[in-house]
C-alpha positions as CSV (number, residue, x, y, z in Angstrom):
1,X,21.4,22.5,27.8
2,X,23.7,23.9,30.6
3,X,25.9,21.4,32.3
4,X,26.2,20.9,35.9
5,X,29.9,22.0,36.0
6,X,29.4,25.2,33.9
7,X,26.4,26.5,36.8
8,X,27.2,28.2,39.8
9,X,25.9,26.8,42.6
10,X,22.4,27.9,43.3
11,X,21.9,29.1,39.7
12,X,18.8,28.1,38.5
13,X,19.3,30.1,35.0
14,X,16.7,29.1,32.0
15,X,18.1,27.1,29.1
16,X,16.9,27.6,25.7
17,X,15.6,24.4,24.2
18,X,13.9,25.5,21.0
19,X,13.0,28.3,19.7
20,X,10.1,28.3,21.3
21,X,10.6,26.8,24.8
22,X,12.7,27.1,28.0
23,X,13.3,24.9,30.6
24,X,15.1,24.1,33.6
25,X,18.1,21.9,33.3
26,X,16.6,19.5,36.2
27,X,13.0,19.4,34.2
28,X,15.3,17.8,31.1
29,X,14.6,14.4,33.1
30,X,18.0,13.8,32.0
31,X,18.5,9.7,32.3
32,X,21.9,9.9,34.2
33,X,20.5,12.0,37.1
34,X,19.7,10.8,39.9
35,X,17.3,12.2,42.8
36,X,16.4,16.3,42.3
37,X,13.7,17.1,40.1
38,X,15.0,14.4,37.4
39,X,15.4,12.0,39.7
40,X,11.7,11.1,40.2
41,X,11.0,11.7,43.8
42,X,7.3,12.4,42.9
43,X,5.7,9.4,42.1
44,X,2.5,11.0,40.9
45,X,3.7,13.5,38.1
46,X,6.4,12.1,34.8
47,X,8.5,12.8,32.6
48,X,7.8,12.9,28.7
49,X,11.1,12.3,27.9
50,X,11.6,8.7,29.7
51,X,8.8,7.7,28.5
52,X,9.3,8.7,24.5
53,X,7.1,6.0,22.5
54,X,9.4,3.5,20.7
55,X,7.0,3.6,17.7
56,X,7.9,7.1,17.2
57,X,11.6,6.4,17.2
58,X,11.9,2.4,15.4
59,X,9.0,1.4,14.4
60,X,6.6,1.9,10.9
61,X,8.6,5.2,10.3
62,X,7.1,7.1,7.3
63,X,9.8,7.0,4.2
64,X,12.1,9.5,5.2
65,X,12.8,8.2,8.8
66,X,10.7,9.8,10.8
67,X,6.8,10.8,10.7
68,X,5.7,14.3,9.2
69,X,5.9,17.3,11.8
70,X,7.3,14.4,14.6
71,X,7.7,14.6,17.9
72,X,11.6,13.2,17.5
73,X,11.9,15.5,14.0
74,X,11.2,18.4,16.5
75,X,12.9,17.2,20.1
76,X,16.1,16.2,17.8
77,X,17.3,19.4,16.0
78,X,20.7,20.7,14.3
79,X,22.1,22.8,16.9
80,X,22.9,25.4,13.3
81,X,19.2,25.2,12.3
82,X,17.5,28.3,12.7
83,X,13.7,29.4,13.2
84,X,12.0,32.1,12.0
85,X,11.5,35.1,14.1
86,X,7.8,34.7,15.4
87,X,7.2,31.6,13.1
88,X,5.7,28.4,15.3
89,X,8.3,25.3,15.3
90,X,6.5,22.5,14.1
91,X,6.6,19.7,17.3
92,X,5.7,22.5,19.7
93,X,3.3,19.9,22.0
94,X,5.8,17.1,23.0
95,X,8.3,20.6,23.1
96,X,6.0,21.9,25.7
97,X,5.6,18.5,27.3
98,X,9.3,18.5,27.4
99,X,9.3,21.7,29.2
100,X,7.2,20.5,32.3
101,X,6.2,17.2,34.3
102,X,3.7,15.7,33.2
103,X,0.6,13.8,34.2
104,X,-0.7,11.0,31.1
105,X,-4.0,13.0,31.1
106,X,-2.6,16.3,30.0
107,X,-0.8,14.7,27.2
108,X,-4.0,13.1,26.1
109,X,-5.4,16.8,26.6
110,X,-2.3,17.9,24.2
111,X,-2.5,14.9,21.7
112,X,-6.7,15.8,21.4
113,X,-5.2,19.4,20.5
114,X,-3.2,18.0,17.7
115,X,-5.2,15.8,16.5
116,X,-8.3,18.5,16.3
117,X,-5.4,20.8,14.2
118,X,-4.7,17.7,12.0
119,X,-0.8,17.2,13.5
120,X,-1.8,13.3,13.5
121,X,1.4,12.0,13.8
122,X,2.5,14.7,17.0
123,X,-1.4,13.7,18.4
124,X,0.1,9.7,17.9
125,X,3.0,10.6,19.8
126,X,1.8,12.3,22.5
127,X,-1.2,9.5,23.1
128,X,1.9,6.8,23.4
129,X,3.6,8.9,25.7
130,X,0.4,9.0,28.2
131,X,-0.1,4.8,27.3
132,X,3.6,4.1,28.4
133,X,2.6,6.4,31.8
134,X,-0.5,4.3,31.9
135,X,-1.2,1.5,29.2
136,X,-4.5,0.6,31.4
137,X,-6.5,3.4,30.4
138,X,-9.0,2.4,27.3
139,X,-9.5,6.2,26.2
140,X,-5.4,6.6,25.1
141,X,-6.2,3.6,23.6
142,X,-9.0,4.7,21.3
143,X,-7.8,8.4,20.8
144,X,-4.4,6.3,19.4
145,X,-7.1,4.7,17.3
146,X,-7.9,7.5,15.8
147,X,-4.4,9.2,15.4
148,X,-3.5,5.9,13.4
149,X,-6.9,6.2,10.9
150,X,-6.2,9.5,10.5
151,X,-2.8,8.7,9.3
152,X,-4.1,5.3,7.3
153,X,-2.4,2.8,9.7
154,X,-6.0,0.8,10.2
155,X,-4.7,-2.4,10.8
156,X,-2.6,-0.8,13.8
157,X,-6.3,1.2,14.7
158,X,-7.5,-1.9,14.9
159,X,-5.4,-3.5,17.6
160,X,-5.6,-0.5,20.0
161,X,-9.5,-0.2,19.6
162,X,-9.2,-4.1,20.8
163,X,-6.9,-3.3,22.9
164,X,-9.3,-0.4,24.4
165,X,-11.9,-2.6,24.3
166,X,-10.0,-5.3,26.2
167,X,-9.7,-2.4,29.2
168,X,-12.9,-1.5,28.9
169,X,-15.4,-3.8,27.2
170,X,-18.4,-1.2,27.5
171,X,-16.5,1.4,25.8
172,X,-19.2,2.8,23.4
173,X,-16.4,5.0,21.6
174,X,-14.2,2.4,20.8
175,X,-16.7,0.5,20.2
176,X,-18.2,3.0,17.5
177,X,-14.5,3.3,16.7
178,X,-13.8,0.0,15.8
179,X,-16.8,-0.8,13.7
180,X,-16.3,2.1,11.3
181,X,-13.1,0.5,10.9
182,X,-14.0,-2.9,10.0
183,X,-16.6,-1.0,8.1
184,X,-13.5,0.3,5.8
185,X,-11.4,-3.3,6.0
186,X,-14.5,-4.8,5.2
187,X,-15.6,-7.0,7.8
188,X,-19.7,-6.6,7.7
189,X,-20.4,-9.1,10.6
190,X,-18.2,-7.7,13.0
191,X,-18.9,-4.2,11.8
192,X,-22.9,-4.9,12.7
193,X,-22.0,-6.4,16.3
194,X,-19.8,-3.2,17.3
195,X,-22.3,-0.5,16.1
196,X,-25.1,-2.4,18.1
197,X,-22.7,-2.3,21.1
198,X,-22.1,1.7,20.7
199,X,-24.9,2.8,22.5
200,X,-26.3,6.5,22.0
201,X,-22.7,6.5,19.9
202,X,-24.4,4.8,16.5
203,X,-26.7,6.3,14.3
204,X,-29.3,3.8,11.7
205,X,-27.9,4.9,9.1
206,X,-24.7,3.3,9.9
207,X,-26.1,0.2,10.8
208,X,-28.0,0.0,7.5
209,X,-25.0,0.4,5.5
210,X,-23.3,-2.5,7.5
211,X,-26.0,-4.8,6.4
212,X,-25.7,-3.5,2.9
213,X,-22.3,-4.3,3.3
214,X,-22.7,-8.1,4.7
215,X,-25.2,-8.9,1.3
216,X,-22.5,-7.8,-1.3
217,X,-20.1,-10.2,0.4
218,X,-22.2,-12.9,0.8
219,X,-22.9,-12.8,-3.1
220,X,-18.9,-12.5,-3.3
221,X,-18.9,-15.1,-1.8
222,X,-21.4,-17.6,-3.9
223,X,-20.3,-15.8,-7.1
224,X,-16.7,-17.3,-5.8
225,X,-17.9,-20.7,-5.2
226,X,-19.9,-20.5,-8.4
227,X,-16.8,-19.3,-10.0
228,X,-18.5,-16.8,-11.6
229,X,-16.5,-14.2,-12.3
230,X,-18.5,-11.6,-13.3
231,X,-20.9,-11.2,-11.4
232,X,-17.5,-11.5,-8.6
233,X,-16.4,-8.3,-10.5
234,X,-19.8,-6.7,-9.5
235,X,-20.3,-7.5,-6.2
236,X,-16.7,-6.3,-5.4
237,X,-17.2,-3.0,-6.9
238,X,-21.0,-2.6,-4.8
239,X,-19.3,-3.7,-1.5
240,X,-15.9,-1.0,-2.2
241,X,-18.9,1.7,-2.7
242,X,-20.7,0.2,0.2
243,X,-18.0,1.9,2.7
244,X,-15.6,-0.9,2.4
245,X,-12.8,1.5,1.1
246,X,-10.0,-0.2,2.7
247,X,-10.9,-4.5,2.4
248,X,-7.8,-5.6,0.9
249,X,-9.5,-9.2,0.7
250,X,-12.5,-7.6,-1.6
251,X,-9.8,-6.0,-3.8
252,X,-7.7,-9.3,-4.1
253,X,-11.2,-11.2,-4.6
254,X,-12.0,-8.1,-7.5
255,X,-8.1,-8.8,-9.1
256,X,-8.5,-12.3,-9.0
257,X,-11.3,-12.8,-10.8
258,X,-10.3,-10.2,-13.5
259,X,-6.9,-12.4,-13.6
260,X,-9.8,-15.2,-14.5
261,X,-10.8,-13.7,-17.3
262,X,-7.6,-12.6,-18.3
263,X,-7.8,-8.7,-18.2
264,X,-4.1,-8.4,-16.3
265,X,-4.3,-4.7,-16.7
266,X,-7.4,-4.3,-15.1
267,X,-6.1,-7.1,-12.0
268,X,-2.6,-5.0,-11.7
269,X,-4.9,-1.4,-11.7
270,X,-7.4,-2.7,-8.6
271,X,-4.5,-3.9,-6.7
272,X,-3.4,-0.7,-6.9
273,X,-5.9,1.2,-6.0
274,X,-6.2,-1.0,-2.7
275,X,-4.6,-0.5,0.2
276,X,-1.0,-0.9,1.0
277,X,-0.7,-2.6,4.4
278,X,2.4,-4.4,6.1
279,X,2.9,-8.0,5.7
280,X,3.1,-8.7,9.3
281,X,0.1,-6.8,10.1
282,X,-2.0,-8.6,7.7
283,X,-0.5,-11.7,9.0
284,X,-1.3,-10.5,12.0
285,X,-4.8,-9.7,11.1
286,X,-6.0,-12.1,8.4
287,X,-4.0,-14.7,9.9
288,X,-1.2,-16.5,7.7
289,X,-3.8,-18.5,5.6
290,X,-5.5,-15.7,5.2
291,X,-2.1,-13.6,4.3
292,X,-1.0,-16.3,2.4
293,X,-4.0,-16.5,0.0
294,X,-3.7,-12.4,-0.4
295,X,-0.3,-13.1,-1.4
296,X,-1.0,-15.9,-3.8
297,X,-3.2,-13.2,-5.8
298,X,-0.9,-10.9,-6.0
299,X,2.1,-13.5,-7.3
300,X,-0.7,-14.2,-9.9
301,X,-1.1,-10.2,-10.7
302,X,2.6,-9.8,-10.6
303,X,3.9,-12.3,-13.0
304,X,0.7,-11.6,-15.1
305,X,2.4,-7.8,-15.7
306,X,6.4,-9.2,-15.9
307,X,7.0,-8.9,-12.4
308,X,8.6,-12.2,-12.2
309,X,10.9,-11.5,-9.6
310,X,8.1,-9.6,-7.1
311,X,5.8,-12.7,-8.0
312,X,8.2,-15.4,-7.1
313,X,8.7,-13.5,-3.6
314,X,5.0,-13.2,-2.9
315,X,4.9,-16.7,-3.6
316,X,7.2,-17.9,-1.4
317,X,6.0,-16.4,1.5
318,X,2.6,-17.1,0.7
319,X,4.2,-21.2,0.7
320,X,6.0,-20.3,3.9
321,X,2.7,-18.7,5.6
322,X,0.6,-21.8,4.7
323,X,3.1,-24.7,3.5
324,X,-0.1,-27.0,2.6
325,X,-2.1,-24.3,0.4
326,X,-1.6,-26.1,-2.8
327,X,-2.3,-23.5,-5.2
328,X,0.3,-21.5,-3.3
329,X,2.8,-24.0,-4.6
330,X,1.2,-24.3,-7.9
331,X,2.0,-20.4,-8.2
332,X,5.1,-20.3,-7.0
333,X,6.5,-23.2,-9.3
334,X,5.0,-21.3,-12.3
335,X,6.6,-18.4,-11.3
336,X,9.8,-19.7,-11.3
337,X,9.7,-21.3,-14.2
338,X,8.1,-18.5,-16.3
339,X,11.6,-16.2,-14.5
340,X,13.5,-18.4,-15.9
341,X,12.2,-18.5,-19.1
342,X,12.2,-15.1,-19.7
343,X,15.9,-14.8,-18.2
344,X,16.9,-17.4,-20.5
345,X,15.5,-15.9,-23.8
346,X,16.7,-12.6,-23.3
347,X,20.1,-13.8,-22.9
348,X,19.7,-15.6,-25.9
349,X,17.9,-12.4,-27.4
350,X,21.0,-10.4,-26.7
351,X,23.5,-13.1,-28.3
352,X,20.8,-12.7,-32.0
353,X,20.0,-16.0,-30.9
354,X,16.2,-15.2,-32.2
355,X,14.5,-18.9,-33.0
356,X,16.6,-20.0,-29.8
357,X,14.8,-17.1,-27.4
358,X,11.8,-18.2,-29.2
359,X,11.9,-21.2,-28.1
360,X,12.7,-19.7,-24.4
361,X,10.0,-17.9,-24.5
362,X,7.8,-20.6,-25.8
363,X,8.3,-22.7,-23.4
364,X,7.6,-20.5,-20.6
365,X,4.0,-19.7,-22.1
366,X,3.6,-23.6,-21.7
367,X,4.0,-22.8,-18.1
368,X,1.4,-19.5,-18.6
369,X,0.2,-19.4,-22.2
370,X,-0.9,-15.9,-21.3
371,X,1.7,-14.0,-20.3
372,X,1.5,-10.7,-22.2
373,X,5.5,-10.1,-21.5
374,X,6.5,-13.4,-22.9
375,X,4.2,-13.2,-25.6
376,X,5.1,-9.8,-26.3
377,X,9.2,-10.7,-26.2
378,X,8.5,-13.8,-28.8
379,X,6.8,-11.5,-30.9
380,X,10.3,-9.3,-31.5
381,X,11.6,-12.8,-32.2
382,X,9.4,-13.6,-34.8
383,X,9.8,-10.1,-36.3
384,X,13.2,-10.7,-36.1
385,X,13.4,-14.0,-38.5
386,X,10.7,-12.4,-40.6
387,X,8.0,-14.1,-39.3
388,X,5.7,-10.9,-39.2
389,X,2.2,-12.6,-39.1
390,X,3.0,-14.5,-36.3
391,X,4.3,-11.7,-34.2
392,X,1.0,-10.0,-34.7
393,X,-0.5,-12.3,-33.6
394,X,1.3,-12.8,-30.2
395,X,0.7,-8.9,-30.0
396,X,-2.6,-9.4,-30.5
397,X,-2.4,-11.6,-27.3
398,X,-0.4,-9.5,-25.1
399,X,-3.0,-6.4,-26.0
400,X,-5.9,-8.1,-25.3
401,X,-5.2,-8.8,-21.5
402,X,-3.1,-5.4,-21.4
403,X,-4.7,-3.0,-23.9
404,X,-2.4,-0.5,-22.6
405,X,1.0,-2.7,-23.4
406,X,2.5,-0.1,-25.1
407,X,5.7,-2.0,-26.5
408,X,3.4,-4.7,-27.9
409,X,1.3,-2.0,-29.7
410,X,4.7,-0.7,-31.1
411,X,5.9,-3.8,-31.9
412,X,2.5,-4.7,-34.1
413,X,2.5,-1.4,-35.5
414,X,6.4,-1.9,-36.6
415,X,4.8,-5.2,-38.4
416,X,2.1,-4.3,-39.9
417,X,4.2,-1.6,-41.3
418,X,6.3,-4.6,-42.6
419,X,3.3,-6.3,-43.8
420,X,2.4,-2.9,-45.8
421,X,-0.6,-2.9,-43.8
422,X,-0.4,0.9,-43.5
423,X,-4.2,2.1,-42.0
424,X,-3.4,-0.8,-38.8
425,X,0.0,0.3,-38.8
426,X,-1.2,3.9,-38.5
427,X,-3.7,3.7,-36.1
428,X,-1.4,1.7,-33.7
429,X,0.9,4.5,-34.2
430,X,-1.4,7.4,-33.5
431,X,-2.2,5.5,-30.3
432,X,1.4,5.5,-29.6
433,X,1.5,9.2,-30.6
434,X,-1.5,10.6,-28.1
435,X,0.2,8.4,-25.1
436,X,3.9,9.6,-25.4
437,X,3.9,12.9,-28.2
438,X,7.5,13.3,-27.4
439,X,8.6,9.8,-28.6
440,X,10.7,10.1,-31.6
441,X,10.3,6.7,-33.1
442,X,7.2,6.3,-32.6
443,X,6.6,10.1,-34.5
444,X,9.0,8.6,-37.4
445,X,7.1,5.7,-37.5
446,X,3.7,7.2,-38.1
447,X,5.0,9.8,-40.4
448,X,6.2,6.7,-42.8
449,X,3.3,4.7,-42.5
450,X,1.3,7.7,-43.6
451,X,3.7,8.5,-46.2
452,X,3.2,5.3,-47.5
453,X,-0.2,4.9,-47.7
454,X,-0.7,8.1,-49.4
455,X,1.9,6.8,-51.9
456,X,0.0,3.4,-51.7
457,X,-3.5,5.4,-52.9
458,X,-1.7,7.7,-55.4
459,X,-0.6,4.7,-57.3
């Protein structure tokens, strides 16, 4: 960018402003001119550059600061970086928005040409920059939509479709739009009422799945009430392979009822797989019961797996949500005290205070009697002071609700080693073995157990 004071008057010389652009200094739209071309004397054509979305600068920023190939990643450059000869700079739309004025319909035209090339983010960008021009228009509304599924911001695709929809309530796009999303989040009612409102958009076969959709929750549902959790477990799974991809609520119903039956590892695994939405947007969305109850499950999930310190957070903003859900408090005084528990008998652990942590420990199963961590910390206690059976059989508790605990399948192999029960001890070990073939104690420990054995036979 050339400064006014370094131009000669009437010199209207092109400025380089990427590699790939020039511009006019007065088409900049620089903020501290006033009048000319950046003053805004033309009331019918803008400026990209005033009107920069603040969601591409502040907010939901991917984990590196800004989004993938963005618009600011592109418009902000190191003066020393340097491009390729005949290599396209990533950013080039907003760059050649930059370069010109103008109207909020050619930067929809722009953001539908990213978003076609799969620059989602740039599209995103670009379909801000024509809503801060003119937020009353229902199609920048909907293409946002788009830009934000495309990227797996649903919750946020959600709000503009409403939001188009608000603008234009006959919309058959957004409403199409909009039903395919509550499709994914899981929402068969309102999923049905938006495809029957999309015209010429829908097709059957869509509408079929919906109501597919709406009878595996409905069963959720009952099989809840009934607290059955099995066929819970089932229903889940049918309505996740029914289209609903993205229902956090069926994956908390799904962890929840595996918590039930006390397969942790399976609970902590579905949560997983689920989506990985803001809190405020599922406040915003679910409401703060409804946040608050998908926050209670996964307190439950987290201290189920040792997380004590992620669980007792969940639970206190589950509590803070929704101060009268009673289970909420229920949760998050367990948590605390099974935190504490553990904090106090590893201290003790650490000191070779052994029947002391015990007791720690102990006490916090009186609080969760099964906890796989505590259990599983006891059980090197007991080991420890000798007490080999007993550890077993606290491993044997922490493997059944997390088969794949592997320091509680090490500790059990370690005694039944002790025990001289060499063929348990062994096959623990060669569990250990095929899951980490690099780990030296575990390779020493099967070695000897197999040594011994065959010693064991030959005698």
């Amino acid at each position: 960018m050339i400064a006014d004071h370094q131009k000669t008057k009437g010199d209207s010389t092109l400025v380089r402003a990427s590699s790939s652009n020039v511009m006019l200094f007065g088409n900049l739209g620089n903020l501290r001119q006033s009048g000319g071309n950046g003053g805004g004397g033309n009331t019918n054509s803008y400026n990209v550059l005033d009107y920069l979305p603040k969601p591409a600068r502040e907010e939901n920023p991917m984990p590196n600061g800004k989004y993938p190939n963005s618009v600011m990643g592109n418009v902000v450059k190191k003066q020393h970086e340097e491009q390729k000869p005949g290599a396209e700079q990533p950013g080039g739309s907003l760059c050649r928005a930059l370069s010109t004025r103008m109207d909020p319909e050619q930067l929809k035209i722009m953001g539908n040409e990213d978003y076609k090339n799969g620059n989602f983010a740039e599209a995103l960008a670009l379909y801000d920059a024509a809503i801060s021009i003119d937020p009353n228009k229902a199609s920048y509304r909907s293409n946002k939509s788009a830009a934000l599924t495309a990227l797996g911001r649903l919750l946020e695709a959600v709000f503009e479709c409403r939001e188009a929809l608000r603008i234009d309530p006959h919309y058959h796009r957004a409403h199409l739009r909009l039903a395919n999303l509550y499709l994914r989040l899981g929402d068969g009612e309102k999923t049905i009422y938006h495809y029957k409102l999309s015209g010429p958009e829908v097709d059957h076969v869509d509408i079929a799945k919906a109501k597919g959709l709406q009878i595996h929750l409905n069963k959720c549902t009952e099989a809840r009430r009934l607290r059955d959790w099995n066929t819970l477990i089932k229903e889940t799974k049918a309505a996740i392979s029914s289209g609903a991809d993205s229902a956090l609520l069926i994956y908390a119903l799904q962890a929840e009822a595996l918590i039930k039956l006390h397969r942790h590892q399976e609970a902590d695994e579905v949560l997983k797989k689920g989506p990985n939405f803001q809190d405020d947007e599922c406040t915003k969305y679910f409401g703060p019961i409804g946040n608050a109850n998908l926050l209670m499950v996964r307190a439950q999930v987290d201290m189920a797996v040792g997380r004590f310190e992620e669980a007792l957070a969940a639970a206190q903003r589950a509590t803070r949500l929704d101060s009268n859900n009673k289970e909420a408090n229920m949760v998050m005084k367990k948590a605390r005290a099974v935190a504490a528990a553990r904090s106090t008998g590893n201290q003790l652990f650490k000191a070779a205070k052994f029947y002391e942590a015990s007791n720690a420990y102990g006490e916090g199963l009186e609080h969760d009697p099964y906890n796989s961590v505590l259990l599983c910390n006891r059980a090197a206690c007991r080991s420890k002071l000798g007490q080999y059976e007993k550890a077993v059989e606290d491993c044997n508790g922490a493997l059944n609700m997390r088969p794949n605990y592997s320091k509680a399948r090490l500790r059990r192999a370690d005694c039944y080693a002790k025990l001289e029960k060499w063929e348990a001890s062994i096959q623990d070990y060669e569990i250990l073995h095929k899951e980490a073939p690099d780990d030296e104690e575990v390779g020493k420990g099967l070695l000897e157990a197999k040594a011994q054995l065959k010693k064991h036979r030959d005698e």
